[in-house]
Amino acid sequence: MHLFLATERLALRPFTGTDTDIDHLLALDNDPDVMRYINGGRPTTREAIRTRTLPRLLHDHPCLGTRGYWAAEDRSTGAFLGWFEFRPLDDRSAAVVELGYRLGKEAWGNGYATEGSRALIHKGFTDLGVARVTANTMAVNTGSRRVMEKAGLTFVRNYTDDWPEAIEGSEHGEVEYELTRTEWERRS
C-alpha cells in the first residue's frame, strides 16, 4: 500500500475504494458524536458512501500531484482512525488548501488530529507548493477549533452560510482559521 505520509504514530494512505474502506467510512459516518457538527448526527447509507463520499476521497488533484484525502491508520496496529483532508480549493492551483479531519471517537483526545495536521502542513509548505492553509468549522465546535490552534492556524473570521438543514449550534455560525507559509517559516 502506498504511504503518503507517516508521523510518529500515524500512517496516512490514499483511500482505495475497497469494501474495507467503505466499511470503515460507514462506521465513522454513522457515529452520531463524530457527525454532530457535520450533519447533526444523522445516519449515512452505504450507497451514499459509495456514490458520494468515495468519489470525493478518490479524486486526484493535478496541481498537487496527489489526492486531497487520506485514510489515517495507527502505525503500530494498523487500526483505521479516520481521515485527513488537505486539498486545494482550486484544482488548478496548490496555493490555498483546506485542512480537515474526521476521526473516530477512539482517537479523540490522543493528539492524533494535531499530529496529522502539523505533518500535512509541513509537507504542504515544504513539498507541495502551498502558500496558505485554511480550515473551517462550526463556531461551537471547540474541539476542532483547539486542534486548528495547536496546529498553528490562527482565527480569521466568523461567518454564516445558508445550510439546507440547520443543525444544533449552526445559529452561531462558522469560523475560519489560516496559516500562511510566511508565518509558518517565521515561527519555525
Short mmCIF file of C-alpha atoms in Angstrom, two decimals, residues 35-133:
data_model
loop_
_atom_site.label_atom_id
_atom_site.label_comp_id
_atom_site.label_asym_id
_atom_site.label_seq_id
_atom_site.Cartn_x
_atom_site.Cartn_y
_atom_site.Cartn_z
CA MET A 35 -21.09 13.64 12.80
CA ARG A 36 -22.59 16.06 15.32
CA TYR A 37 -21.03 19.16 13.72
CA ILE A 38 -21.22 17.82 10.16
CA ASN A 39 -24.85 16.80 9.70
CA GLY A 40 -26.30 16.82 13.20
CA GLY A 41 -25.54 13.12 13.69
CA ARG A 42 -27.91 11.78 11.02
CA PRO A 43 -27.04 8.31 9.66
CA THR A 44 -25.38 7.76 6.29
CA THR A 45 -26.15 4.88 3.95
CA ARG A 46 -23.63 2.54 2.34
CA GLU A 47 -24.89 3.76 -1.04
CA ALA A 48 -24.15 7.39 -0.09
CA ILE A 49 -20.62 6.41 0.95
CA ARG A 50 -20.10 4.55 -2.34
CA THR A 51 -21.62 7.15 -4.68
CA ARG A 52 -20.97 10.50 -2.93
CA THR A 53 -18.20 10.16 -0.36
CA LEU A 54 -15.76 7.84 -2.15
CA PRO A 55 -15.58 9.82 -5.42
CA ARG A 56 -14.55 12.88 -3.39
CA LEU A 57 -11.96 10.91 -1.41
CA LEU A 58 -10.53 9.23 -4.54
CA HIS A 59 -10.22 12.44 -6.58
CA ASP A 60 -6.70 13.29 -7.75
CA HIS A 61 -5.75 16.97 -7.69
CA PRO A 62 -3.38 17.66 -10.62
CA CYS A 63 -1.96 20.83 -9.06
CA LEU A 64 -0.74 18.81 -6.05
CA GLY A 65 0.10 15.66 -7.96
CA THR A 66 -1.83 13.68 -5.37
CA ARG A 67 -5.19 13.24 -3.72
CA GLY A 68 -6.67 15.54 -1.14
CA TYR A 69 -7.94 12.96 1.39
CA TRP A 70 -6.10 10.17 3.21
CA ALA A 71 -7.12 7.32 5.44
CA ALA A 72 -5.45 7.66 8.84
CA GLU A 73 -4.22 4.48 10.50
CA ASP A 74 -2.42 3.77 13.73
CA ARG A 75 1.15 2.89 12.70
CA SER A 76 1.59 0.31 15.43
CA THR A 77 -1.70 -1.57 14.99
CA GLY A 78 -2.93 -0.64 11.51
CA ALA A 79 -6.31 0.31 13.00
CA PHE A 80 -8.38 2.77 10.96
CA LEU A 81 -8.69 6.03 12.92
CA GLY A 82 -10.45 8.25 10.37
CA TRP A 83 -9.23 10.56 7.63
CA PHE A 84 -7.44 13.82 6.92
CA GLU A 85 -8.14 16.37 4.20
CA PHE A 86 -5.51 18.59 2.62
CA ARG A 87 -6.99 19.59 -0.71
CA PRO A 88 -6.68 22.63 -2.93
CA LEU A 89 -9.62 24.99 -3.08
CA ASP A 90 -8.93 25.34 -6.82
CA ASP A 91 -7.85 22.25 -8.77
CA ARG A 92 -5.59 24.44 -10.94
CA SER A 93 -3.56 25.87 -8.05
CA ALA A 94 -1.91 24.46 -4.94
CA ALA A 95 -1.60 27.94 -3.43
CA VAL A 96 -4.50 27.55 -0.99
CA VAL A 97 -5.51 24.24 0.58
CA GLU A 98 -8.19 23.30 3.05
CA LEU A 99 -7.20 21.28 6.10
CA GLY A 100 -9.75 18.94 7.63
CA TYR A 101 -10.01 15.77 9.69
CA ARG A 102 -12.63 13.31 10.80
CA LEU A 103 -11.52 10.84 13.43
CA GLY A 104 -13.42 8.16 15.30
CA LYS A 105 -14.13 8.68 18.97
CA GLU A 106 -11.48 6.12 19.98
CA ALA A 107 -8.89 8.51 18.53
CA TRP A 108 -10.19 11.64 20.28
CA GLY A 109 -8.08 13.22 22.99
CA ASN A 110 -4.87 11.49 21.93
CA GLY A 111 -3.36 14.29 19.84
CA TYR A 112 -3.80 12.45 16.52
CA ALA A 113 -5.67 15.32 14.84
CA THR A 114 -2.94 17.80 15.79
CA GLU A 115 -0.13 15.40 14.84
CA GLY A 116 -1.61 14.66 11.42
CA SER A 117 -2.49 18.30 10.77
CA ARG A 118 1.02 19.53 11.61
CA ALA A 119 2.58 16.87 9.36
CA LEU A 120 0.32 17.79 6.44
CA ILE A 121 1.04 21.49 6.91
CA HIS A 122 4.78 20.80 6.93
CA LYS A 123 4.53 18.68 3.76
CA GLY A 124 2.35 21.28 2.08
CA PHE A 125 4.73 24.15 2.76
CA THR A 126 7.94 22.21 2.05
CA ASP A 127 6.97 19.81 -0.77
CA LEU A 128 3.67 20.75 -2.39
CA GLY A 129 3.97 24.48 -3.12
CA VAL A 130 1.23 25.54 -0.71
CA ALA A 131 1.17 29.22 0.28
CA ARG A 132 -1.85 29.23 2.63
CA VAL A 133 -3.70 26.64 4.68
#
